[in-house]
Short mmCIF file of C-alpha atoms in Angstrom, two decimals:
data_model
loop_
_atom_site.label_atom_id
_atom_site.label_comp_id
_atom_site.label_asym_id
_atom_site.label_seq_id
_atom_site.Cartn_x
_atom_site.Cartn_y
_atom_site.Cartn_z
CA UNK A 247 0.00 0.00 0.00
CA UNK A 248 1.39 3.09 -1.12
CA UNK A 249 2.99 5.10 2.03
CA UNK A 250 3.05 2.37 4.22
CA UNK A 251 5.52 0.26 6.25
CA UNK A 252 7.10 -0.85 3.15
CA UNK A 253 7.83 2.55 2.14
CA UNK A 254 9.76 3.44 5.18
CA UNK A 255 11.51 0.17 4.71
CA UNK A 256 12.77 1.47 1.54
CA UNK A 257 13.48 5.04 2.66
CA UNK A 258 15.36 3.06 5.51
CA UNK A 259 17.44 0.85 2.96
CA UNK A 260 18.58 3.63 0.85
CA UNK A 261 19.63 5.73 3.70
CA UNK A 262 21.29 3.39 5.07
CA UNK A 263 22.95 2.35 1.62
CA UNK A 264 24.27 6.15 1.65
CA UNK A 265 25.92 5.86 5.12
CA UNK A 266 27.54 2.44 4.03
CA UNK A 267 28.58 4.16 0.72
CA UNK A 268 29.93 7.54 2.49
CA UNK A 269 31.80 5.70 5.03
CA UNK A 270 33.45 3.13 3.13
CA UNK A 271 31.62 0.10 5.05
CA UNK A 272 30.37 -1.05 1.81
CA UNK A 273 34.03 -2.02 0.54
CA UNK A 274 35.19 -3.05 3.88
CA UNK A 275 32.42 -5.66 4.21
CA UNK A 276 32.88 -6.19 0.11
CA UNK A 277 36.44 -6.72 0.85
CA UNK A 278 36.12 -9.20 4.17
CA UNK A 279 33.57 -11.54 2.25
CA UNK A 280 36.21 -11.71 -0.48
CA UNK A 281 38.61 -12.61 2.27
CA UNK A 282 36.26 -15.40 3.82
CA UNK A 283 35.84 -17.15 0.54
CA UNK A 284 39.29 -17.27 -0.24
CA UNK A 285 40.51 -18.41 2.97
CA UNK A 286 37.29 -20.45 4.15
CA UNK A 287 38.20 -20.92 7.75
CA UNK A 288 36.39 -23.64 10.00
CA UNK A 289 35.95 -20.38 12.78
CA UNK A 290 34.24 -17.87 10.79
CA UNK A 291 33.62 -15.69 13.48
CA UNK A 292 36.90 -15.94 14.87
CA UNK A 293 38.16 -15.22 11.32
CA UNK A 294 36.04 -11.97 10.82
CA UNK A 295 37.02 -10.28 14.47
CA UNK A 296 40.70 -10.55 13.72
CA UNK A 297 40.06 -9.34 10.18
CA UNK A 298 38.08 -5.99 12.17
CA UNK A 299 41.27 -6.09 14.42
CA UNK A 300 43.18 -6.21 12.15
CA UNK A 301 41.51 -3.04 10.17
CA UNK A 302 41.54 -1.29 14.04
CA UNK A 303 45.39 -1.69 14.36
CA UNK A 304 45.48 -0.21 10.84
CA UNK A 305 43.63 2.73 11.52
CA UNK A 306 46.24 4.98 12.41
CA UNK A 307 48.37 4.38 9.83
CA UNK A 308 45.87 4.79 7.10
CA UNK A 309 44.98 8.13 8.68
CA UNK A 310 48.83 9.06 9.07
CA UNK A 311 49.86 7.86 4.96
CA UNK A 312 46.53 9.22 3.82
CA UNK A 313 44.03 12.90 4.57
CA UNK A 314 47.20 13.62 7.05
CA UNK A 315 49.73 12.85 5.42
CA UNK A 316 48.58 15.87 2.57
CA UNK A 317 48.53 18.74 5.42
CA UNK A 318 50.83 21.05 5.31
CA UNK A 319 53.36 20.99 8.51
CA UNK A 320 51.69 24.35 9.87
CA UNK A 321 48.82 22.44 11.11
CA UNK A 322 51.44 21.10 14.10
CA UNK A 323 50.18 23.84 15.89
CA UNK A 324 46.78 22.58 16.07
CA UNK A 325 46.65 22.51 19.97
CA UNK A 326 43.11 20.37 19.69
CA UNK A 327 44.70 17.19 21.01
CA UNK A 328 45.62 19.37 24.35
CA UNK A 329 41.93 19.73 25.38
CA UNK A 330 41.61 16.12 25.67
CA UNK A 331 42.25 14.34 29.19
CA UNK A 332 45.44 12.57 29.34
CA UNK A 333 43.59 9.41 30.91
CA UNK A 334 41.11 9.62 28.10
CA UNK A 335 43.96 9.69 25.84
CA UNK A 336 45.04 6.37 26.94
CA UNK A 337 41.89 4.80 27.40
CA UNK A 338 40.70 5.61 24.37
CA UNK A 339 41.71 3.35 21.43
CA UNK A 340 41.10 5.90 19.02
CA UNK A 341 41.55 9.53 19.09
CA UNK A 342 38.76 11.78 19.51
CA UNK A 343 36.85 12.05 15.90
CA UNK A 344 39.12 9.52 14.28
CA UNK A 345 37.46 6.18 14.86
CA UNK A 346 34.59 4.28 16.55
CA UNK A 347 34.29 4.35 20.19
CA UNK A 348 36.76 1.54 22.33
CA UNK A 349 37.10 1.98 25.85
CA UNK A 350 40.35 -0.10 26.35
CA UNK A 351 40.01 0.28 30.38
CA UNK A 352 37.13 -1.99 30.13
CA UNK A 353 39.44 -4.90 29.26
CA UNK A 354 40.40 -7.20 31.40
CA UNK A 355 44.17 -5.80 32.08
CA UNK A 356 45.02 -2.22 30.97
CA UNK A 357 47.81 0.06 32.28
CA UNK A 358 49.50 2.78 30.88
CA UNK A 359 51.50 6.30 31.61
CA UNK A 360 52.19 9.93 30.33
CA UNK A 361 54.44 12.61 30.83
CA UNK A 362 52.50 15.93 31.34
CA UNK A 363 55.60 18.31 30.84
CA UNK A 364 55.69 17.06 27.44
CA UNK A 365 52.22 16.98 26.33
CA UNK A 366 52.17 21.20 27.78
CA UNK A 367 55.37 21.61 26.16
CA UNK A 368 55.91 20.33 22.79
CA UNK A 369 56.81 22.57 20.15
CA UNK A 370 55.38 23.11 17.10
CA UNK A 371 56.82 22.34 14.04
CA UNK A 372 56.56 24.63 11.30
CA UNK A 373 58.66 23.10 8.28
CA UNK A 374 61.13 20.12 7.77
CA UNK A 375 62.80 21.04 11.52
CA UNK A 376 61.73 18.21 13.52
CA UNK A 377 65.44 18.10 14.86
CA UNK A 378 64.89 21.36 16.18
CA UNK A 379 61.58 21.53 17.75
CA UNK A 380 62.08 17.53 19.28
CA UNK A 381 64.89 18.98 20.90
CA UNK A 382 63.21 22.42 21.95
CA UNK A 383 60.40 20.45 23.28
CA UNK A 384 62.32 18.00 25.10
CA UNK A 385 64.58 20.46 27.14
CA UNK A 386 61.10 22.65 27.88
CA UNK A 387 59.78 19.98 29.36
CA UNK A 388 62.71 18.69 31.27
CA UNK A 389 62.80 22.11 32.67
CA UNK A 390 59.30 22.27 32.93
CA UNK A 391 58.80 25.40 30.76
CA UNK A 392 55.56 25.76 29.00
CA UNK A 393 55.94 26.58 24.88
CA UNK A 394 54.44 29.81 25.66
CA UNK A 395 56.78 30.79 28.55
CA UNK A 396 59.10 33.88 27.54
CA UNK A 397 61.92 31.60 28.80
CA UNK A 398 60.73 28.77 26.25
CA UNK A 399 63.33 27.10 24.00
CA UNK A 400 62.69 27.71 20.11
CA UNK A 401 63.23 26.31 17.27
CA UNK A 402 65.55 28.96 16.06
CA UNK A 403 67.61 28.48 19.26
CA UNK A 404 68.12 24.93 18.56
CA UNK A 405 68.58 25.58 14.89
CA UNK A 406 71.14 27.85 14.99
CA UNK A 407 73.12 25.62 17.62
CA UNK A 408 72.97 22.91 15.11
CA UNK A 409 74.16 25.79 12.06
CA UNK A 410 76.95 26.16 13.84
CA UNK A 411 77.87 22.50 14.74
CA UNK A 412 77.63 21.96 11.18
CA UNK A 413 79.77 25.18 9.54
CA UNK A 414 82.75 23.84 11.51
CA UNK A 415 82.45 20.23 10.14
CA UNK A 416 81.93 21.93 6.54
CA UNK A 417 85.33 23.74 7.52
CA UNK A 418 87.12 21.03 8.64
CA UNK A 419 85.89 19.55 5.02
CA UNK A 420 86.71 22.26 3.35
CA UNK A 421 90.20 22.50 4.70
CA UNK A 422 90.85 18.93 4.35
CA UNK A 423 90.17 19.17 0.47
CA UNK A 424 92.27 22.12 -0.11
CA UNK A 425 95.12 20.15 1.58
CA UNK A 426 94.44 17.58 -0.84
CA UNK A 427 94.30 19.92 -3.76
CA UNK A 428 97.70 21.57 -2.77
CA UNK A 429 96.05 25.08 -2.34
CA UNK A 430 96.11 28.05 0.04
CA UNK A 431 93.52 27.86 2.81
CA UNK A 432 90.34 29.46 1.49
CA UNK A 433 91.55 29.07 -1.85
CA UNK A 434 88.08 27.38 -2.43
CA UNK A 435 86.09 30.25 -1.62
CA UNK A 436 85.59 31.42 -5.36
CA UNK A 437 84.53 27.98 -6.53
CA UNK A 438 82.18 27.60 -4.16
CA UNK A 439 80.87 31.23 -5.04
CA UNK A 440 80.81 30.68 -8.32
CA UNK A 441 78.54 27.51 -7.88
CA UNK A 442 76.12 29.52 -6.36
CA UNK A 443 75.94 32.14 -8.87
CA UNK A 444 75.82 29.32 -11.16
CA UNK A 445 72.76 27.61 -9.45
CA UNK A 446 71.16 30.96 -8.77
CA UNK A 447 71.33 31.33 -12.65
CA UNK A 448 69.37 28.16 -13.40
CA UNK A 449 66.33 29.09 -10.48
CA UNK A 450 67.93 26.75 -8.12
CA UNK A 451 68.49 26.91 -4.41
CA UNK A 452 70.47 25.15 -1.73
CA UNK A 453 67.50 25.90 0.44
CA UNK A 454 65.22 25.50 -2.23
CA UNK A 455 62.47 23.10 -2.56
CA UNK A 456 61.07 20.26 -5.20
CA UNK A 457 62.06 21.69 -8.40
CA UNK A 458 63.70 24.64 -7.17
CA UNK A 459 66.20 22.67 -4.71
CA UNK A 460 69.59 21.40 -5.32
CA UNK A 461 70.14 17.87 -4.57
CA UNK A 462 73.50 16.15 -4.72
CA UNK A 463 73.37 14.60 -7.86
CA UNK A 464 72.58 18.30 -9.21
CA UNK A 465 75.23 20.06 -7.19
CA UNK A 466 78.24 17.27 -8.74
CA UNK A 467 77.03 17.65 -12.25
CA UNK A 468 77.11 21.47 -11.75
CA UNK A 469 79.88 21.88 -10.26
CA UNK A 470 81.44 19.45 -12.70
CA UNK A 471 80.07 21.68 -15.92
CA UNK A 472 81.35 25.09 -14.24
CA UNK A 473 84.67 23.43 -13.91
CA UNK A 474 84.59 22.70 -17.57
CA UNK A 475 83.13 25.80 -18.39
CA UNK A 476 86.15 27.61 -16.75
CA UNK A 477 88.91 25.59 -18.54
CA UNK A 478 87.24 26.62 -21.50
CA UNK A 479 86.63 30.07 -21.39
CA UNK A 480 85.93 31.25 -18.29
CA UNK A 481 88.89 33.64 -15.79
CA UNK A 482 91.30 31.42 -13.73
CA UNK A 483 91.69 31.85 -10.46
CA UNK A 484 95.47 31.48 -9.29
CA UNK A 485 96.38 31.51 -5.53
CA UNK A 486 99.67 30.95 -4.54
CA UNK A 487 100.47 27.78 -2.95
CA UNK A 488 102.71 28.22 0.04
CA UNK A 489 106.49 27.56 0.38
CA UNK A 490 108.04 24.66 0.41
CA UNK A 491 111.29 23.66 1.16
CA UNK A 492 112.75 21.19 -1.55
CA UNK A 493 116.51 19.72 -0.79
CA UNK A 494 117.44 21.85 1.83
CA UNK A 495 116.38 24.76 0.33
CA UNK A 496 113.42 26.87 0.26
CA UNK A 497 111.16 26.83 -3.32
CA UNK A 498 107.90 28.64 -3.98
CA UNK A 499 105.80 27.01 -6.01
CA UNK A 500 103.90 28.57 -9.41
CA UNK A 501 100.44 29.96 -8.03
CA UNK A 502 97.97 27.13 -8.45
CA UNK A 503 94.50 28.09 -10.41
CA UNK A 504 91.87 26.11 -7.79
CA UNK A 505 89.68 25.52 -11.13
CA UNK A 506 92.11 23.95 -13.04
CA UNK A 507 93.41 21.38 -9.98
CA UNK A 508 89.83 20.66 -9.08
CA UNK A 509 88.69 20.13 -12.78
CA UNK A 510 91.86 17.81 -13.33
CA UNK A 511 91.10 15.87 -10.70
CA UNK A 512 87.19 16.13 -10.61
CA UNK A 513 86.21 15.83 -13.97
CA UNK A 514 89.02 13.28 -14.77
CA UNK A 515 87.79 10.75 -11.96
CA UNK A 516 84.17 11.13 -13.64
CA UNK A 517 85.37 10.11 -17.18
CA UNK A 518 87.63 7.13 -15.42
CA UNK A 519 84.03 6.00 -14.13
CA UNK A 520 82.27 5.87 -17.05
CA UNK A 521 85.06 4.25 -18.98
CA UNK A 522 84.78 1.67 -16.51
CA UNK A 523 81.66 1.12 -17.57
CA UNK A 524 82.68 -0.06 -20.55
CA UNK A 525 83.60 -3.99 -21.94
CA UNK A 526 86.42 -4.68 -19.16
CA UNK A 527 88.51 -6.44 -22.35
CA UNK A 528 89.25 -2.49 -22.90
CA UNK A 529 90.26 -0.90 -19.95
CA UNK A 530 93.04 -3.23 -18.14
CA UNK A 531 94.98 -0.84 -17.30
CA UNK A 532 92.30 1.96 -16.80
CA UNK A 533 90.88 0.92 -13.36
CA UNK A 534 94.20 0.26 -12.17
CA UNK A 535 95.16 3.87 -12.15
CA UNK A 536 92.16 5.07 -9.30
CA UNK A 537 93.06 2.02 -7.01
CA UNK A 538 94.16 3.69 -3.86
CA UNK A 539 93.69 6.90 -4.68
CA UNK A 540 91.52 10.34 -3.29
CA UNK A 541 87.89 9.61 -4.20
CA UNK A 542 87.58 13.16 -5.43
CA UNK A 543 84.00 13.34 -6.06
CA UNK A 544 83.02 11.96 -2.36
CA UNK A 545 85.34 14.71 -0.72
CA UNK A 546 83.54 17.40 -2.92
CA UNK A 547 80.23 16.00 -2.31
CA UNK A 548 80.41 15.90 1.25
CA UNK A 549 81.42 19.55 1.36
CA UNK A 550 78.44 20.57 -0.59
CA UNK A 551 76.36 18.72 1.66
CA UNK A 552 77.45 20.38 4.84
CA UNK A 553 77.24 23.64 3.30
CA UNK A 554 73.56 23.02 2.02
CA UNK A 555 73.11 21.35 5.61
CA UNK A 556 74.07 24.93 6.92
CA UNK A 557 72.15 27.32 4.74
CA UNK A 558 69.03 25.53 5.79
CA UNK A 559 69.31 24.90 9.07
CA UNK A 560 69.60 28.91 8.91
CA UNK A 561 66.67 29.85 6.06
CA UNK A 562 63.41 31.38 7.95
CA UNK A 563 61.99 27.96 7.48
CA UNK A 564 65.31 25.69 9.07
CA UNK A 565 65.41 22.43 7.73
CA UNK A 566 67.38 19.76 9.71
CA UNK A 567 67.96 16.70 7.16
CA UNK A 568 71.42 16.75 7.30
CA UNK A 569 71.52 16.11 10.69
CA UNK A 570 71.88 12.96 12.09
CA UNK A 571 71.07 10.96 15.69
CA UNK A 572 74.72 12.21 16.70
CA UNK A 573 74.75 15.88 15.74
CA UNK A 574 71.34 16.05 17.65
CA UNK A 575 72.65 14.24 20.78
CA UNK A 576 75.50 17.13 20.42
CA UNK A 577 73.35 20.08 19.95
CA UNK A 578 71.25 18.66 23.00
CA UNK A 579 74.21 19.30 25.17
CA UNK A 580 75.22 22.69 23.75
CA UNK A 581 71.67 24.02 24.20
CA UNK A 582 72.18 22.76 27.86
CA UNK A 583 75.16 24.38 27.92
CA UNK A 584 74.44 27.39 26.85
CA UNK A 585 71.60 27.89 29.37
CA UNK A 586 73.73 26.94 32.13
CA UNK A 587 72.39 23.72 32.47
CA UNK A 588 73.45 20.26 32.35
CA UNK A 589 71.85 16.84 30.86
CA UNK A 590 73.15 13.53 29.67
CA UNK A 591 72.17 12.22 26.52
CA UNK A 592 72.25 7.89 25.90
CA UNK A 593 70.79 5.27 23.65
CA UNK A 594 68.13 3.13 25.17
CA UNK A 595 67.02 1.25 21.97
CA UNK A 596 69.07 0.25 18.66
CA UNK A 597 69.78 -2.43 16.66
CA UNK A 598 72.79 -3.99 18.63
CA UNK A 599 76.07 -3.17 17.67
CA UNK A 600 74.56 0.30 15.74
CA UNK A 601 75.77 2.84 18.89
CA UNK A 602 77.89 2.39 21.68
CA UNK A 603 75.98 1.48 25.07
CA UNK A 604 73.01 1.04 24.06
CA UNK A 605 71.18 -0.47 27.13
CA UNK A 606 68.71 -2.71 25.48
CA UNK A 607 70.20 -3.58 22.02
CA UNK A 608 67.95 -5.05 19.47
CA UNK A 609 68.29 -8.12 17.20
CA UNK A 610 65.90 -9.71 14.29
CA UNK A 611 66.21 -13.29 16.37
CA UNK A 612 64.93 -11.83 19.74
CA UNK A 613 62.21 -14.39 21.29
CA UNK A 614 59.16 -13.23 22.99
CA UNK A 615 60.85 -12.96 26.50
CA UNK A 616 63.49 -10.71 25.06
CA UNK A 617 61.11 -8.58 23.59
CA UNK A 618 58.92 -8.57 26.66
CA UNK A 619 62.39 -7.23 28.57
CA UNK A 620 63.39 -4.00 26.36
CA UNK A 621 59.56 -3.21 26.42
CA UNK A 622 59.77 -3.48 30.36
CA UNK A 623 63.22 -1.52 29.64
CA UNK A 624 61.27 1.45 27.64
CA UNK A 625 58.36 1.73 30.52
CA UNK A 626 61.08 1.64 33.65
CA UNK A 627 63.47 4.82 31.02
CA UNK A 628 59.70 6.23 30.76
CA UNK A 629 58.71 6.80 34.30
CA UNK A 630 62.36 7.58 35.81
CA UNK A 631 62.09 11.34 36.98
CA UNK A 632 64.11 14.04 35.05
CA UNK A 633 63.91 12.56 31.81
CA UNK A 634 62.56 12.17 28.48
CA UNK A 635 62.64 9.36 25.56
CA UNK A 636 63.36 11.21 21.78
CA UNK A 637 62.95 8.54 19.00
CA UNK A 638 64.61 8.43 15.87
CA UNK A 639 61.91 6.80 13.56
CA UNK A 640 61.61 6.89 9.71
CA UNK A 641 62.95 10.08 8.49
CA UNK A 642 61.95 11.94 11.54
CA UNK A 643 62.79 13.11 15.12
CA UNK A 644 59.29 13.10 17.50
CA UNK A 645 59.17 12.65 21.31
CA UNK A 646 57.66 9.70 23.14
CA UNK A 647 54.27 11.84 25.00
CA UNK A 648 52.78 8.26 26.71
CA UNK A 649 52.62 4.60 26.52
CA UNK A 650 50.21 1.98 27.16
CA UNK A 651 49.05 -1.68 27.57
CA UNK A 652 46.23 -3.95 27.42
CA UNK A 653 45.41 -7.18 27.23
CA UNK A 654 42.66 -8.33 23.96
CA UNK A 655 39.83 -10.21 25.64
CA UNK A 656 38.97 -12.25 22.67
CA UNK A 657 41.03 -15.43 21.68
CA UNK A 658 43.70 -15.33 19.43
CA UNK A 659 42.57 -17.53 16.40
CA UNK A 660 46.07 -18.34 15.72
CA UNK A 661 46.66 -19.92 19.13
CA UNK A 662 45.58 -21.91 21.60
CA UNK A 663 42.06 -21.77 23.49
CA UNK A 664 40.97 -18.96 25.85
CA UNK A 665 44.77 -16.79 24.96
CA UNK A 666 44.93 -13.71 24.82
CA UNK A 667 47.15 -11.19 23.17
CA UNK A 668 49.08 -8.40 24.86
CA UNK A 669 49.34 -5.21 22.83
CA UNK A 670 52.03 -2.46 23.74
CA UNK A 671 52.14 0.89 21.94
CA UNK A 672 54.06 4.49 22.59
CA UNK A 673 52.21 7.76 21.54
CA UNK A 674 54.04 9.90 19.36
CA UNK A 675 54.20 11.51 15.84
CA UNK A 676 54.51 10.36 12.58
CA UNK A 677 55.03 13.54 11.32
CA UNK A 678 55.29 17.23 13.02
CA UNK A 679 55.85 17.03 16.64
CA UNK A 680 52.10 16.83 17.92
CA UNK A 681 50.81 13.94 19.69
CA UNK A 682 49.13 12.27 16.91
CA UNK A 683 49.99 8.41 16.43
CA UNK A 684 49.50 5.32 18.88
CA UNK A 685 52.39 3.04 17.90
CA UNK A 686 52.73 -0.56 18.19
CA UNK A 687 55.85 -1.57 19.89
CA UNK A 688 56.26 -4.14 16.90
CA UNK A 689 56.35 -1.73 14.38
CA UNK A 690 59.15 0.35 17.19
CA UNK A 691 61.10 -2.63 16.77
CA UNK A 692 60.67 -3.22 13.19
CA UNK A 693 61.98 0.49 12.56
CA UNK A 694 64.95 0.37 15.01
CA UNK A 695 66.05 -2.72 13.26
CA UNK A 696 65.72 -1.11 9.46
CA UNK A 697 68.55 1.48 9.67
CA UNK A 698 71.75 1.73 12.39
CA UNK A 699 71.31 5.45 12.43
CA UNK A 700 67.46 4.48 14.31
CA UNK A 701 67.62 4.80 17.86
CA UNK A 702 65.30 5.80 20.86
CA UNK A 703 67.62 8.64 22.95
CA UNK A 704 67.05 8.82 26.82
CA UNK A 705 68.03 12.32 27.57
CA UNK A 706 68.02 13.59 31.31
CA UNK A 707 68.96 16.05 33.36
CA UNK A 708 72.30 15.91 35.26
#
């Protein structure tokens, strides 16, 4: 009968339709029967919860690579995540907004702990600095010093600690080469202006970004044409070398042009590699002649990539790629040191044998109790007064805000009867230095173990 019950029924369907359409439920249930008749497993139900568990544990991580991963690095300073209750925060499986409701205190074991000083004193991160502002953040709240305290650390504090750390090393490079090249001190000044001018021709920048930035692969094959250039028709620079005493006597050398040596040397070792290249039949006595030698090109590259490292860590945006877990542990201690202060920075998590004292190395063949031990090691570093975990994770610096622990009350289909499964995860940030990402402590593990230059820093105060 028209308007009736069956009506509503309809109305009912197709709403609901929409909802399942709009929210994606429509795949995920497409996608899980798909699953069920491929696999046909004797537990169905068992089968389908861990597949939803599964999809849970995946949550984050789908937000983080997907709508998040597209936002600019200004939203870091999105405070939001501060008006939520720290207890909520670990109770809550999902973040406010981000995911269906799951009280994880309702489970049958649940514990868990945060550190308040560094959930009131993060800093915000407002371009590729996380070096910076994890390190800004971390002595604020080690000092208990609230972001928007006048005494606050900044990121421009920090990065300007770091500039400096990293314009001696260039110097040191810089020095070493001209050694090498048989030149005056400084002598390399002009070549390295000239690169600029050079890259400043072509739109390019060493603090530049996408197609305006100068990578290293751009900065060789530049510096490699100017050479060229130079010999060809461009002035010579000659700087006298300095004396040298030759049988007993003293000798000054003829002034050496820095173009010419570095193009001899430079552009030579680049046509030795690609005649190596070549059918080996032809070049005997070819590869022969580099055996033993300077490596040119890496001495010259790893000058440029100081002095980029430089030049951004002091643009009005700083960027801190160049700098590494052991530049950061230094700058840690200068910033201390310049305010007077004192802390100790040490490695609480690595893959073993990556960094010297690490006090719970890490190994592909550790066995469930081992594992259970460096995540008892993490809580113990955690809770100890006067101190704050930093973690080195894929190509980024964040701080460790909380960490918690609970106990799944439904059986694990893969084991026995009536187990349960213990999950273990650290708050932190995938990107910027807001609290944003529950992390498992398998996937800690499994990124600590991927590169030796991972690690999970314990700094304190002396």
């Amino acid at each position: 009968m028209p308007g009736g019950p069956s009506d509503s029924a309809h109305e009912a369907v197709r709403a609901a339709e929409a909802y399942f359409e709009e929210c994606g439920i429509r795949r995920l249930f497409t996608d899980l029967l798909v699953q069920l008749g491929q696999d046909r497993p004797k537990d169905v139900l068992g089968a389908i919860r861990a597949y939803l568990d599964g999809l849970a544990r995946g949550w984050d991580k789908e937000k983080a690579s997907g709508k998040e991963a597209e936002e600019e690095e200004e939203h870091d300073a999105d405070a939001s995540l501060l008006e939520v209750d720290p207890l909520r925060l670990l109770a809550e499986y999902h973040f406010p907004g981000k995911g269906p409701h799951v009280d994880l205190s309702a489970r049958t074991a649940w514990a868990g702990g945060f550190n308040r000083s560094l959930l009131e004193s993060w800093v915000p991160q407002p371009s590729p600095c996380c070096g910076c502002a994890s390190a800004a953040g971390a002595f604020n709240a080690l000092w208990r010093i609230k972001r928007d305290a006048s005494d606050a650390c900044t990121i421009r504090e920090v990065a300007e600690i770091m500039a400096a750390q990293v314009e001696q090393q260039q110097l040191q490079k810089q020095r070493r080469l001209e050694r090498l090249l048989g030149v005056a001190a400084g002598a390399l000044e002009p070549f390295l202006a000239a690169l600029d001018a050079r890259l400043a021709e072509q739109g390019l920048s060493w603090t530049g970004l996408k197609a305006k930035a100068v990578t290293k692969q751009i900065a060789m094959a530049n510096a490699r044409e100017l050479l060229r250039s130079r010999t060809r028709s461009g002035p010579r620079e000659a700087l006298d070398a300095p004396e040298e005493e030759a049988g007993g006597a003293g000798a000054e050398l003829p002034p050496v042009d820095v173009f010419e040596a570095l193009r001899e040397v430079l552009c030579q070792e680049r046509q030795e590699e690609e005649e190596e290249e070549a059918p080996e039949e032809e070049l005997e006595n070819v590869a022969a002649t580099s055996v033993g030698s300077t490596k040119w090109g890496k001495e010259v590259s790893e000058l440029l990539v100081k002095r980029k490292g430089v030049l951004r860590l002091r643009a009005e945006r700083p960027n801190t790629s160049e700098v590494g877990s052991g530049g950061l542990r230094t700058a840690l201690l200068q910033l201390a040191q310049a305010r007077e202060e004192q802390l100790k920075v040490s490695c609480l998590m690595a893959r073993k044998g990556s960094m010297a004292q690490t006090a719970a190395p890490l190994t592909k063949a550790d066995g469930a109790e081992a594992v259970h031990a460096q995540w008892a090691a993490l809580k113990a570093a955690f809770g100890l007064p006067g101190g704050v975990l930093l973690f080195h994770l894929t190509n980024h610096y964040a701080l460790v805000f909380a960490w918690r622990e609970w106990l799944e009350d439904e059986a694990d289909p893969a084991g026995s009867a009536g187990s349960a499964a213990l999950r273990r995860q650290i708050l932190t940030a995938r990107r910027g230095q807001r609290p944003s990402a529950w992390m498992d402590f398998e996937e800690v593990r499994e990124i600590l173990l991927g590169w030796k230059g991972y690690a999970l820093l314990h700094v304190k105060r002396a």
